[in-house]
Coordinates of C-alpha atoms in Angstrom, one line a residue:
M113 CA 0.9 13.8 -24.7
R114 CA 4.5 12.9 -24.0
L115 CA 5.7 12.0 -20.5
P116 CA 8.7 13.9 -19.0
S117 CA 11.9 11.8 -19.0
A118 CA 12.0 11.8 -15.1
V119 CA 8.5 10.4 -15.0
S120 CA 9.2 7.8 -17.6
E121 CA 12.3 6.7 -15.7
D122 CA 10.5 6.5 -12.4
L123 CA 7.8 4.3 -14.0
C124 CA 10.6 2.1 -15.4
L125 CA 9.1 2.5 -18.9
S126 CA 11.1 0.9 -21.8
I127 CA 10.3 -0.5 -25.2
H128 CA 9.9 -3.9 -23.5
N129 CA 8.0 -2.6 -20.5
L130 CA 5.0 -0.5 -21.6
R131 CA 2.4 -0.4 -18.9
D132 CA -0.7 1.5 -17.8
V133 CA -0.3 4.8 -16.0
S134 CA -3.0 6.2 -13.7
L135 CA -4.2 9.7 -14.6
Q136 CA -6.5 11.7 -12.4
N137 CA -8.7 14.4 -14.0
L138 CA -10.0 17.6 -12.4
R139 CA -13.1 15.7 -11.0
C140 CA -10.7 13.3 -9.1
E141 CA -11.7 10.4 -11.5
V142 CA -8.8 8.1 -12.2
T143 CA -8.3 6.6 -15.6
N144 CA -5.6 4.0 -16.5
M145 CA -3.9 5.0 -19.8
N146 CA -1.9 2.7 -22.0
T147 CA 1.6 3.9 -22.7
I148 CA 3.1 4.0 -26.2
V149 CA 6.7 4.5 -27.3
E150 CA 8.2 6.7 -30.1
K151 CA 11.8 6.6 -31.4
N152 CA 13.5 9.9 -30.6
G153 CA 17.0 10.2 -32.1
D154 CA 19.1 7.6 -30.3
G155 CA 16.5 7.1 -27.6
Y156 CA 12.8 6.8 -27.0
R157 CA 10.0 8.9 -25.6
Y158 CA 6.8 7.8 -24.1
G159 CA 3.2 9.0 -24.2
F160 CA -0.4 7.7 -24.0
S161 CA -2.5 5.9 -26.5
K162 CA -6.1 7.2 -26.9
W163 CA -5.1 10.6 -25.6
S164 CA -7.8 12.3 -27.7
A165 CA -10.5 10.2 -26.0
F166 CA -9.3 11.4 -22.6
L167 CA -9.4 15.0 -23.8
K168 CA -12.9 14.6 -25.3
S169 CA -14.3 12.9 -22.1
N170 CA -12.9 15.8 -20.0
Q171 CA -14.2 18.6 -22.4
I172 CA -10.6 19.7 -23.2
H173 CA -10.0 21.1 -26.7
I174 CA -6.9 20.6 -28.7
G175 CA -4.5 23.4 -28.1
A176 CA -5.2 23.8 -24.4
T177 CA -2.3 23.7 -22.0
L178 CA -2.5 21.1 -19.3
F179 CA -0.6 21.1 -16.0
F180 CA 0.1 17.9 -14.1
K181 CA 1.6 17.0 -10.7
Y182 CA 3.3 13.6 -10.5
V183 CA 3.0 11.8 -7.2
K184 CA 5.9 9.4 -7.1
A185 CA 4.7 7.3 -4.1
S186 CA 1.5 6.3 -5.9
Q187 CA 2.8 6.7 -9.5
L188 CA -0.2 8.9 -10.2
L189 CA -0.4 11.8 -12.7
I190 CA -2.8 14.4 -11.4
L191 CA -4.3 17.0 -13.7
T192 CA -4.1 20.3 -11.7
K193 CA -5.0 23.0 -14.2
V194 CA -6.3 23.5 -17.8
V195 CA -5.7 26.7 -19.7
H196 CA -7.9 26.8 -22.7
K197 CA -6.6 28.2 -25.9
T198 CA -8.0 31.6 -26.6
T199 CA -8.8 32.7 -30.2
K200 CA -9.3 36.3 -31.3
K201 CA -12.5 36.9 -33.0
R202 CA -12.3 39.0 -36.1
G203 CA -14.3 42.2 -36.2
R204 CA -16.3 43.2 -39.2
A205 CA -14.9 45.9 -41.4

């Protein structure tokens, strides 16, 4: 997962200032996630390490769409909705 630029800026993330970000799941449990940095053209973008572990512990499958709300005052990312990927089952011919 990559953080939106506005959130990265509010958290003052930089290549020299990678810090934990609090992430709240749908059960209101808060996890501190380590941030990582990727080169992106002339700039950088930020995301989370061990993202797949967060997905697995919350029974979220790869391909799902996740919606978050960012609370600036507490610097908390809150998971508000998960839309699971739907797959079409093939019928028998």
